[in-house]
Short mmCIF file of C-alpha atoms and ligand atoms in Angstrom, two decimals:
data_model
loop_
_atom_site.label_atom_id
_atom_site.label_comp_id
_atom_site.label_asym_id
_atom_site.label_seq_id
_atom_site.Cartn_x
_atom_site.Cartn_y
_atom_site.Cartn_z
CA UNK A 713 46.96 -24.27 9.32
CA UNK A 714 48.55 -23.12 6.06
CA UNK A 715 46.36 -23.15 2.95
CA UNK A 716 46.28 -21.83 -0.59
CA UNK A 717 43.68 -19.22 -1.41
CA UNK A 718 42.86 -18.77 -5.09
CA UNK A 719 40.49 -16.21 -6.53
CA UNK A 720 39.72 -17.67 -9.96
CA UNK A 721 39.16 -15.91 -13.24
CA UNK A 722 42.51 -14.29 -14.09
CA UNK A 723 43.98 -15.41 -17.41
CA UNK A 724 47.71 -16.18 -17.18
CA UNK A 725 50.35 -14.20 -19.08
CA UNK A 726 54.15 -14.31 -18.94
CA UNK A 727 56.83 -16.95 -18.38
CA UNK A 728 57.28 -19.84 -15.97
CA UNK A 729 60.65 -21.53 -15.39
CA UNK A 730 60.49 -25.27 -14.73
CA UNK A 731 62.61 -26.82 -11.96
CA UNK A 732 64.52 -30.10 -11.95
CA UNK A 733 62.50 -33.32 -12.09
CA UNK A 734 61.31 -34.62 -8.72
CA UNK A 735 61.15 -38.27 -9.74
CA UNK A 736 64.67 -38.10 -11.19
CA UNK A 737 66.10 -36.23 -8.18
CA UNK A 738 64.70 -38.67 -5.63
CA UNK A 739 66.49 -41.54 -7.43
CA UNK A 740 69.71 -39.75 -8.34
CA UNK A 741 70.35 -38.53 -4.79
CA UNK A 742 70.19 -42.10 -3.33
CA UNK A 743 72.33 -43.25 -6.30
CA UNK A 744 75.06 -40.93 -5.00
CA UNK A 745 75.34 -43.39 -2.10
CA UNK A 746 77.18 -45.75 -4.43
CA UNK A 747 79.78 -43.20 -5.46
CA UNK A 748 83.15 -42.94 -3.74
CA UNK A 749 83.87 -39.26 -4.26
CA UNK A 750 81.94 -36.02 -4.54
CA UNK A 751 78.89 -35.85 -6.81
CA UNK A 752 77.99 -32.33 -7.81
CA UNK A 753 74.27 -32.44 -8.65
CA UNK A 754 72.76 -29.44 -10.45
CA UNK A 755 69.15 -28.43 -11.16
CA UNK A 756 67.91 -30.07 -7.94
CA UNK A 757 64.34 -28.96 -7.14
CA UNK A 758 63.74 -27.36 -3.74
CA UNK A 759 60.82 -29.54 -2.64
CA UNK A 760 60.08 -31.39 0.55
CA UNK A 761 60.65 -34.89 -0.94
CA UNK A 762 64.22 -33.84 -1.78
CA UNK A 763 64.70 -32.37 1.69
CA UNK A 764 63.61 -35.70 3.20
CA UNK A 765 65.86 -37.87 1.04
CA UNK A 766 68.82 -35.60 1.82
CA UNK A 767 68.01 -35.81 5.53
CA UNK A 768 68.12 -39.63 5.25
CA UNK A 769 71.49 -39.49 3.47
CA UNK A 770 72.89 -37.18 6.15
CA UNK A 771 71.69 -39.59 8.87
CA UNK A 772 73.62 -42.34 7.07
CA UNK A 773 76.77 -40.23 7.22
CA UNK A 774 76.78 -38.43 3.87
CA UNK A 775 78.30 -35.01 3.64
CA UNK A 776 75.87 -32.73 1.79
CA UNK A 777 76.86 -29.16 0.98
CA UNK A 778 74.62 -26.67 -0.84
CA UNK A 779 76.62 -24.79 -3.48
CA UNK A 780 73.69 -22.58 -4.43
CA UNK A 781 69.89 -22.83 -4.45
CA UNK A 782 69.75 -25.73 -6.91
CA UNK A 783 73.27 -27.22 -6.84
CA UNK A 784 74.68 -29.47 -4.16
CA UNK A 785 77.76 -31.56 -3.47
CA UNK A 786 77.00 -34.99 -2.06
CA UNK A 787 79.88 -37.05 -0.70
CA UNK A 788 79.03 -40.56 0.46
CA UNK A 789 82.65 -41.81 0.59
CA UNK A 790 82.51 -42.31 4.35
CA UNK A 791 79.08 -43.79 5.00
CA UNK A 792 79.21 -45.46 8.42
CA UNK A 793 75.59 -46.07 9.30
CA UNK A 794 73.53 -48.28 6.97
CA UNK A 795 70.30 -48.37 8.98
CA UNK A 796 67.79 -46.05 7.37
CA UNK A 797 65.74 -44.07 9.94
CA UNK A 798 62.20 -45.50 10.06
CA UNK A 799 60.25 -42.28 10.54
CA UNK A 800 61.94 -40.50 7.66
CA UNK A 801 61.86 -43.39 5.18
CA UNK A 802 58.19 -44.20 5.59
CA UNK A 803 57.22 -40.64 4.70
CA UNK A 804 58.50 -40.95 1.15
CA UNK A 805 58.09 -43.46 -1.67
CA UNK A 806 61.56 -43.01 -3.08
CA UNK A 807 63.21 -44.34 0.08
CA UNK A 808 62.96 -47.75 -1.65
CA UNK A 809 65.87 -46.68 -3.89
CA UNK A 810 68.09 -46.94 -0.83
CA UNK A 811 67.68 -50.73 -0.97
CA UNK A 812 69.17 -50.98 -4.48
CA UNK A 813 71.92 -48.47 -3.69
CA UNK A 814 72.98 -49.93 -0.29
CA UNK A 815 72.73 -53.51 -1.50
CA UNK A 816 74.81 -52.63 -4.56
CA UNK A 817 77.56 -50.92 -2.60
CA UNK A 818 77.64 -52.85 0.68
CA UNK A 819 75.74 -56.09 -0.03
CA UNK A 820 73.44 -55.34 2.90
CA UNK A 821 70.40 -53.09 3.44
CA UNK A 822 67.62 -52.60 5.97
CA UNK A 823 65.15 -50.05 4.75
CA UNK A 824 61.63 -49.35 6.05
CA UNK A 825 58.80 -50.13 3.62
CA UNK A 826 58.19 -46.85 1.82
CA UNK A 827 55.31 -44.38 2.09
CA UNK A 828 54.19 -41.88 -0.56
CA UNK A 829 50.82 -40.93 -2.06
CA UNK A 830 47.89 -43.26 -1.34
CA UNK A 831 46.99 -44.49 -4.85
CA UNK A 832 45.75 -47.95 -3.86
CA UNK A 833 48.06 -50.96 -3.38
CA UNK A 834 51.73 -50.14 -4.00
CA UNK A 835 53.55 -53.49 -3.78
CA UNK A 836 57.33 -53.84 -4.21
CA UNK A 837 57.35 -57.49 -5.31
CA UNK A 838 59.07 -56.71 -8.63
CA UNK A 839 61.91 -54.87 -6.85
CA UNK A 840 62.37 -57.87 -4.56
CA UNK A 841 62.21 -60.33 -7.46
CA UNK A 842 65.06 -58.41 -9.08
CA UNK A 843 67.27 -58.42 -5.96
CA UNK A 844 66.64 -62.14 -5.38
CA UNK A 845 67.52 -62.97 -9.01
CA UNK A 846 70.79 -61.15 -8.39
CA UNK A 847 71.63 -63.36 -5.42
CA UNK A 848 70.22 -61.40 -2.47
CA UNK A 849 68.24 -62.92 0.39
CA UNK A 850 65.30 -60.63 1.04
CA UNK A 851 62.59 -60.69 3.68
CA UNK A 852 60.10 -58.17 4.96
CA UNK A 853 59.93 -58.09 8.74
CA UNK A 854 59.05 -55.52 11.39
CA UNK A 855 58.13 -53.04 8.67
CA UNK A 856 61.58 -53.33 7.07
CA UNK A 857 62.85 -54.67 3.76
CA UNK A 858 65.89 -56.65 4.94
CA UNK A 859 68.24 -57.68 2.15
CA UNK A 860 71.69 -59.19 2.20
CA UNK A 861 74.01 -60.90 -0.24
CA UNK A 862 75.72 -63.93 1.37
CA UNK A 863 79.03 -63.42 -0.46
CA UNK A 864 78.90 -59.61 -0.26
CA UNK A 865 78.45 -58.74 -3.95
CA UNK A 866 75.39 -59.06 -6.17
CA UNK A 867 75.68 -61.01 -9.43
CA UNK A 868 74.03 -59.97 -12.66
CA UNK A 869 70.88 -61.75 -13.80
CA UNK A 870 68.03 -61.61 -16.27
CA UNK A 871 64.88 -60.02 -14.85
CA UNK A 872 61.56 -59.82 -16.66
CA UNK A 873 59.21 -57.31 -14.99
CA UNK A 874 55.64 -58.60 -14.81
CA UNK A 875 54.38 -55.04 -15.23
CA UNK A 876 56.10 -51.87 -16.34
CA UNK A 877 57.37 -50.40 -13.08
CA UNK A 878 59.37 -47.18 -12.80
CA UNK A 879 60.53 -47.95 -9.27
CA UNK A 880 61.56 -51.57 -9.96
CA UNK A 881 63.41 -50.57 -13.15
CA UNK A 882 65.41 -47.89 -11.30
CA UNK A 883 66.06 -50.01 -8.23
CA UNK A 884 67.35 -52.97 -10.26
CA UNK A 885 69.46 -50.57 -12.32
CA UNK A 886 71.00 -49.26 -9.08
CA UNK A 887 71.65 -52.77 -7.77
CA UNK A 888 73.13 -53.93 -11.09
CA UNK A 889 75.56 -51.02 -11.39
CA UNK A 890 78.12 -52.48 -8.96
CA UNK A 891 77.14 -56.15 -9.41
CA UNK A 892 79.41 -58.80 -10.81
CA UNK A 893 78.58 -59.39 -14.51
CA UNK A 894 75.64 -58.35 -16.67
CA UNK A 895 72.10 -57.56 -15.49
CA UNK A 896 69.31 -57.44 -18.06
CA UNK A 897 65.93 -55.83 -17.31
CA UNK A 898 63.19 -56.81 -19.74
CA UNK A 899 59.85 -54.96 -19.99
CA UNK A 900 61.62 -52.00 -18.38
CA UNK A 901 59.95 -48.61 -17.86
CA UNK A 902 60.98 -45.88 -20.34
CA UNK A 903 60.15 -42.66 -18.47
CA UNK A 904 62.52 -39.70 -18.92
CA UNK A 905 63.70 -40.12 -15.31
CA UNK A 906 64.84 -43.70 -16.08
CA UNK A 907 67.13 -42.30 -18.78
CA UNK A 908 68.25 -39.53 -16.43
CA UNK A 909 69.26 -41.99 -13.71
CA UNK A 910 71.17 -44.09 -16.27
CA UNK A 911 72.93 -40.96 -17.58
CA UNK A 912 73.85 -39.93 -14.03
CA UNK A 913 75.27 -43.37 -13.22
CA UNK A 914 77.13 -43.58 -16.56
CA UNK A 915 78.66 -40.17 -15.96
CA UNK A 916 80.02 -41.52 -12.65
CA UNK A 917 81.56 -44.57 -14.37
CA UNK A 918 78.69 -47.09 -14.72
CA UNK A 919 78.05 -49.05 -17.91
CA UNK A 920 74.30 -48.98 -18.61
CA UNK A 921 72.88 -49.44 -22.11
CA UNK A 922 69.37 -49.23 -23.50
CA UNK A 923 67.74 -46.91 -20.94
CA UNK A 924 64.67 -45.42 -22.64
CA UNK A 925 63.91 -48.74 -24.40
CA UNK A 926 62.21 -51.74 -22.86
CA UNK A 927 65.44 -53.75 -22.49
CA UNK A 928 68.15 -52.28 -20.27
CA UNK A 929 71.56 -53.94 -19.97
CA UNK A 930 73.84 -53.09 -17.06
CA UNK A 931 77.41 -54.34 -17.13
CA UNK A 932 78.59 -54.17 -13.51
CA UNK A 933 81.66 -52.09 -12.67
CA UNK A 934 83.89 -52.18 -9.58
CA UNK A 935 83.65 -48.53 -8.53
CA UNK A 936 81.86 -45.29 -9.29
CA UNK A 937 83.82 -42.03 -9.10
CA UNK A 938 82.63 -38.49 -8.43
CA UNK A 939 81.54 -36.06 -11.14
CA UNK A 940 79.04 -33.35 -12.08
CA UNK A 941 75.52 -33.97 -13.34
CA UNK A 942 72.51 -31.78 -14.08
CA UNK A 943 69.00 -33.21 -13.52
CA UNK A 944 66.46 -32.97 -16.38
CA UNK A 945 63.52 -30.55 -16.16
CA UNK A 946 60.34 -31.85 -14.55
CA UNK A 947 57.92 -33.20 -17.17
CA UNK A 948 54.99 -33.25 -14.74
CA UNK A 949 55.61 -29.78 -13.31
CA UNK A 950 55.67 -28.44 -16.89
CA UNK A 951 52.53 -30.41 -17.76
CA UNK A 952 50.76 -29.05 -14.69
CA UNK A 953 51.42 -25.44 -15.76
CA UNK A 954 50.30 -26.32 -19.30
CA UNK A 955 46.97 -27.46 -17.85
CA UNK A 956 46.88 -24.31 -15.68
CA UNK A 957 46.97 -22.19 -18.85
CA UNK A 958 44.37 -24.45 -20.51
CA UNK A 959 42.15 -23.98 -17.46
CA UNK A 960 42.58 -20.25 -16.79
CA UNK A 961 43.18 -19.14 -20.41
CA UNK A 962 45.93 -16.76 -21.54
CA UNK A 963 49.40 -17.24 -22.99
CA UNK A 964 52.47 -18.49 -21.10
CA UNK A 965 55.97 -19.45 -22.22
CA UNK A 966 57.01 -22.47 -20.15
CA UNK A 967 60.81 -22.43 -20.08
CA UNK A 968 63.55 -24.96 -19.26
CA UNK A 969 61.69 -28.00 -20.60
CA UNK A 970 62.48 -30.85 -23.00
CA UNK A 971 59.54 -30.46 -25.42
CA UNK A 972 59.83 -34.12 -26.55
CA UNK A 973 58.98 -35.24 -22.99
CA UNK A 974 55.81 -33.16 -23.18
CA UNK A 975 54.50 -34.59 -26.49
CA UNK A 976 52.09 -36.97 -24.75
CA UNK A 977 50.57 -34.06 -22.80
CA UNK A 978 50.65 -31.54 -25.68
CA UNK A 979 48.84 -34.00 -27.98
CA UNK A 980 45.79 -34.11 -25.70
CA UNK A 981 45.75 -30.37 -25.02
CA UNK A 982 45.94 -29.66 -28.77
CA UNK A 983 42.96 -32.00 -29.31
CA UNK A 984 41.12 -29.92 -26.72
CA UNK A 985 41.74 -26.72 -28.69
CA UNK A 986 44.82 -25.41 -26.83
CA UNK A 987 47.51 -23.90 -29.03
CA UNK A 988 51.04 -25.21 -28.30
CA UNK A 989 54.18 -23.97 -30.00
CA UNK A 990 57.41 -25.91 -29.44
CA UNK A 991 60.72 -24.05 -29.08
CA UNK A 992 64.16 -25.58 -28.41
CA UNK A 993 63.82 -25.67 -24.64
CA UNK A 994 60.41 -24.06 -24.08
CA UNK A 995 56.76 -24.44 -25.04
CA UNK A 996 54.38 -21.55 -25.61
CA UNK A 997 50.88 -22.44 -24.44
CA UNK A 998 47.87 -20.34 -25.53
CA UNK A 999 44.19 -20.79 -24.84
CA UNK A 1000 41.56 -18.19 -25.70
CA UNK A 1001 38.65 -20.21 -27.14
CA UNK A 1002 36.43 -22.93 -25.67
CA UNK A 1003 37.77 -26.37 -24.73
CA UNK A 1004 36.71 -29.55 -26.56
CA UNK A 1005 36.03 -32.88 -24.89
CA UNK A 1006 38.60 -35.68 -25.33
CA UNK A 1007 39.12 -39.20 -24.06
CA UNK A 1008 42.34 -39.84 -22.12
CA UNK A 1009 43.91 -43.09 -20.95
CA UNK A 1010 46.97 -43.05 -18.70
CA UNK A 1011 49.81 -45.42 -19.55
CA UNK A 1012 53.52 -45.84 -18.95
CA UNK A 1013 55.73 -43.48 -21.02
CA UNK A 1014 55.41 -42.51 -23.83
CA UNK A 1015 51.68 -42.76 -23.03
CA UNK A 1016 49.77 -40.03 -21.19
CA UNK A 1017 51.29 -39.91 -17.66
CA UNK A 1018 49.22 -41.03 -14.70
CA UNK A 1019 50.84 -38.18 -12.75
CA UNK A 1020 48.91 -35.76 -15.04
CA UNK A 1021 45.56 -37.53 -14.71
CA UNK A 1022 43.98 -35.31 -11.99
CA UNK A 1023 45.22 -32.11 -13.70
CA UNK A 1024 43.75 -33.05 -17.10
CA UNK A 1025 40.52 -33.98 -15.30
CA UNK A 1026 40.38 -30.43 -13.90
CA UNK A 1027 40.48 -29.09 -17.46
CA UNK A 1028 38.00 -31.65 -18.84
CA UNK A 1029 35.48 -30.54 -16.21
CA UNK A 1030 35.27 -27.28 -18.18
CA UNK A 1031 35.25 -28.73 -21.73
CA UNK A 1032 32.23 -28.86 -24.05
CA UNK A 1033 30.77 -32.37 -23.98
CA UNK A 1034 31.50 -35.64 -22.20
CA UNK A 1035 35.03 -37.03 -21.79
CA UNK A 1036 36.08 -40.49 -20.67
CA UNK A 1037 39.18 -40.73 -18.51
CA UNK A 1038 40.73 -44.17 -17.90
CA UNK A 1039 43.42 -44.75 -15.26
CA UNK A 1040 45.77 -47.39 -16.64
CA UNK A 1041 48.44 -47.47 -13.92
CA UNK A 1042 47.04 -47.11 -10.39
CA UNK A 1043 44.22 -48.92 -8.62
CA UNK A 1044 42.74 -45.84 -6.97
CA UNK A 1045 43.61 -42.42 -8.31
CA UNK A 1046 40.17 -40.77 -8.19
CA UNK A 1047 40.11 -39.79 -4.53
CA UNK A 1048 39.97 -36.11 -5.56
CA UNK A 1049 36.65 -36.48 -7.39
CA UNK A 1050 34.48 -35.63 -4.38
CA UNK A 1051 36.42 -32.40 -3.96
CA UNK A 1052 35.84 -31.46 -7.62
CA UNK A 1053 32.12 -32.13 -7.10
CA UNK A 1054 32.16 -29.39 -4.44
CA UNK A 1055 33.11 -27.05 -7.28
CA UNK A 1056 30.11 -28.15 -9.36
CA UNK A 1057 31.93 -30.71 -11.52
CA UNK A 1058 29.91 -33.60 -12.99
CA UNK A 1059 32.03 -36.76 -12.68
CA UNK A 1060 30.97 -40.39 -12.37
CA UNK A 1061 33.59 -42.95 -11.45
CA UNK A 1062 33.32 -46.69 -12.03
CA UNK A 1063 36.51 -48.52 -11.13
CA UNK A 1064 39.30 -47.15 -13.30
CA UNK A 1065 37.00 -45.10 -15.55
CA UNK A 1066 35.72 -41.59 -14.89
CA UNK A 1067 33.06 -40.02 -17.09
CA UNK A 1068 33.30 -36.25 -17.00
CA UNK A 1069 30.48 -34.11 -18.30
CA UNK A 1070 31.85 -30.61 -18.88
CA UNK A 1071 30.16 -27.63 -17.23
CA UNK A 1072 30.38 -23.99 -18.36
CA UNK A 1073 32.22 -23.01 -15.21
CA UNK A 1074 33.37 -24.37 -11.86
CA UNK A 1075 32.76 -22.50 -8.62
CA UNK A 1076 35.28 -21.90 -5.84
CA UNK A 1077 34.99 -24.07 -2.71
CA UNK A 1078 36.99 -25.20 0.34
CA UNK A 1079 38.96 -28.29 -0.75
CA UNK A 1080 41.28 -30.84 0.77
CA UNK A 1081 44.39 -31.90 -1.20
CA UNK A 1082 44.45 -35.67 -0.63
CA UNK A 1083 47.73 -36.27 -2.48
CA UNK A 1084 50.38 -34.47 -4.52
CA UNK A 1085 48.88 -34.45 -8.04
CA UNK A 1086 45.30 -34.23 -6.76
CA UNK A 1087 46.32 -31.08 -4.89
CA UNK A 1088 47.96 -29.64 -8.00
CA UNK A 1089 44.77 -30.38 -9.94
CA UNK A 1090 42.74 -28.46 -7.36
CA UNK A 1091 44.98 -25.45 -7.99
CA UNK A 1092 44.43 -25.87 -11.76
CA UNK A 1093 40.65 -25.98 -11.22
CA UNK A 1094 40.69 -23.08 -8.76
CA UNK A 1095 42.43 -20.79 -11.25
CA UNK A 1096 39.39 -20.74 -13.52
CA UNK A 1097 36.62 -21.21 -10.95
CA UNK A 1098 34.20 -18.40 -10.15
CA UNK A 1099 34.91 -17.13 -6.65
CA UNK A 1100 37.38 -18.27 -4.03
CA UNK A 1101 38.92 -21.73 -3.63
CA UNK A 1102 40.72 -22.59 -0.39
CA UNK A 1103 42.92 -25.67 -0.44
CA UNK A 1104 44.24 -27.36 2.68
CA UNK A 1105 46.65 -30.32 2.90
CA UNK A 1106 49.16 -28.29 0.88
CA UNK A 1107 52.11 -30.17 2.36
CA UNK A 1108 51.23 -32.81 -0.25
CA UNK A 1109 51.64 -30.24 -3.04
CA UNK A 1110 54.91 -28.96 -1.60
CA UNK A 1111 56.36 -32.48 -1.86
CA UNK A 1112 56.63 -32.00 -5.61
CA UNK A 1113 56.26 -28.36 -6.70
CA UNK A 1114 58.93 -25.76 -6.07
CA UNK A 1115 57.53 -22.25 -5.43
CA UNK A 1116 54.17 -23.04 -7.01
CA UNK A 1117 52.45 -19.99 -5.53
CA UNK A 1118 55.25 -17.61 -6.61
CA UNK A 1119 55.40 -19.07 -10.13
CA UNK A 1120 51.64 -18.76 -10.69
CA UNK A 1121 51.36 -15.33 -9.06
CA UNK A 1122 54.12 -14.07 -11.38
CA UNK A 1123 51.94 -14.87 -14.42
CA UNK A 1124 48.90 -13.11 -13.00
CA UNK A 1125 47.10 -15.74 -10.91
CA UNK A 1126 45.44 -14.45 -7.75
CA UNK A 1127 46.89 -17.12 -5.46
CA UNK A 1128 48.36 -16.71 -2.00
CA UNK A 1129 49.30 -18.65 1.10
CA UNK A 1130 47.03 -17.98 4.06
CA UNK A 1131 47.14 -19.10 7.67
CA UNK A 1132 43.91 -19.99 9.42
CA UNK A 1133 43.29 -21.24 12.97
CA UNK A 1134 43.47 -25.04 13.23
CA UNK A 1135 39.88 -25.40 14.52
CA UNK A 1136 38.67 -24.42 11.01
CA UNK A 1137 39.55 -27.87 9.80
CA UNK A 1138 37.99 -29.75 12.71
CA UNK A 1139 34.45 -29.41 11.39
CA UNK A 1140 35.57 -31.39 8.32
CA UNK A 1141 36.73 -34.40 10.33
CA UNK A 1142 34.43 -37.42 10.58
C1 EPZ B 1940 56.61 -43.86 -9.74
O1 EPZ B 1940 56.01 -44.62 -8.72
C2 EPZ B 1940 56.40 -42.40 -9.40
N1 EPZ B 1940 57.01 -42.14 -8.09
C3 EPZ B 1940 54.91 -42.09 -9.36
O2 EPZ B 1940 54.78 -40.70 -9.19
C4 EPZ B 1940 54.26 -42.47 -10.70
O3 EPZ B 1940 52.85 -42.35 -10.59
C5 EPZ B 1940 54.60 -43.91 -11.07
O4 EPZ B 1940 56.02 -44.12 -11.02
C6 EPZ B 1940 54.12 -44.29 -12.46
O5 EPZ B 1940 54.68 -43.42 -13.40
C7 EPZ B 1940 58.32 -41.92 -8.02
O6 EPZ B 1940 59.03 -41.93 -9.02
C8 EPZ B 1940 58.87 -41.65 -6.68
P1 EPZ B 1940 55.49 -48.05 -10.53
P2 EPZ B 1940 56.36 -46.16 -8.58
O7 EPZ B 1940 56.37 -49.02 -9.86
O8 EPZ B 1940 57.72 -46.41 -9.08
C9 EPZ B 1940 52.56 -51.85 -9.88
C10 EPZ B 1940 53.98 -38.69 -8.29
O9 EPZ B 1940 52.85 -38.16 -8.23
N2 EPZ B 1940 53.71 -52.46 -9.20
O10 EPZ B 1940 55.79 -47.61 -11.91
O11 EPZ B 1940 56.04 -46.57 -7.19
C11 EPZ B 1940 52.02 -50.66 -9.09
O12 EPZ B 1940 51.12 -51.07 -8.08
C12 EPZ B 1940 54.16 -40.16 -8.01
O13 EPZ B 1940 55.03 -38.06 -8.54
C13 EPZ B 1940 53.59 -53.76 -8.70
O14 EPZ B 1940 52.53 -54.39 -8.79
O15 EPZ B 1940 55.30 -46.77 -9.60
C14 EPZ B 1940 51.39 -49.83 -10.20
O16 EPZ B 1940 50.10 -50.33 -10.48
C15 EPZ B 1940 52.87 -40.84 -7.58
N3 EPZ B 1940 54.70 -54.31 -8.12
C16 EPZ B 1940 52.29 -50.09 -11.40
O17 EPZ B 1940 53.00 -51.29 -11.10
C17 EPZ B 1940 55.88 -53.66 -7.99
O18 EPZ B 1940 56.84 -54.23 -7.44
C18 EPZ B 1940 53.30 -48.99 -11.70
O19 EPZ B 1940 54.00 -48.65 -10.50
C19 EPZ B 1940 55.98 -52.36 -8.49
C20 EPZ B 1940 54.88 -51.78 -9.09
#
């Protein structure tokens, strides 16, 4: 079994380069399905979620060619197979974008209900409401979302989302791109990856207005053509390394970022006593003194991102005083708390609220990464803990972080990948 081993206590010094955004890449790559021609996509992160979505596209008949480590040509001109492989699709949340893309291009889609991190209920009713408003017949049967448009082409419609949903906003945007007429999404999500998907589609010939506000208008076009597009830097990867510096101490220049996207994270770290200096496409993060307590509530963008909630919790465990953390997006995103308690953290959870009483230091322990961001938070905690932290379940972390061990080791963290016999883990089962 492959694990991360971290010997805590080294402050971090140097530079970290941020990769392309996972949650943009996993929508933009399926969006290439709607393009007749070659899409050159740059700044693609090398993470396992991207590998999976590419594997699905190849199974459908796409021609994918790596140009270099982070650039690829995707040609979906000759898609023959429209049945998405069950085993691949259910391993990843973003496979739901294939519904919008296939329905938009072919008027027909059968896609397995998606998988992804276990954060409580993850319904797709708002996606389905959007497709139905646009004239599709949709039913869920045998584990599949089966959607078809009787006359072959979706028609625009007005869709009000009952809650701000990133996935539903992107999926309806995909479906509306090749629909007949105008689609309007009200109460749309405003995350940076929503704007990135709209920019990608527009650069291929779509006509999408208002992405980044809560009303998005999509005037359907007949075709998309090939082109070149570069994915934005990953807001959450950058935020995770910002919390790593806050946790371990030191001074790190985090490069290839859009500082504006990080404002919601910087604001809280500054309140905690972390020094953050904004450059054009980098942020310098410094922490030498003690950390102050703060209250944090996660919200849709531009609020504090839920995908940074476990990482900020790791830092708050070491702050002076008591912090209140409120999860405003997911039903159950505190599954990591028991693992933090193994490190000596004092956390009480009641529903969506966690009360964290800071301790002077955490201690290293064997931990299990239960999901992607929880695993990243365990790394953040391990960097400052006294002694050795061993994290298993790292395949979750590798879904969303490119070369995490290499990037942290290069700034002085004592972190490595170790292999241990499988029976080690068996004593933890039960
Ligand atoms: C995306 O998930 C991200 N995943 C998540 O990141 C992120 O936590 C989330 O957005 C919120 O920012 C990807 O982009 C692949 P939502 P998504 O639809 O789109 C409810 C990570 O760690 N809802 O915005 O699935 C839902 O239950 C991952 O990178 C409905 O009720 O999230 C939740 O409470 C984890 N019905 C809220 O809305 C629906 O039809 C927001 O979910 C859709 C959503």
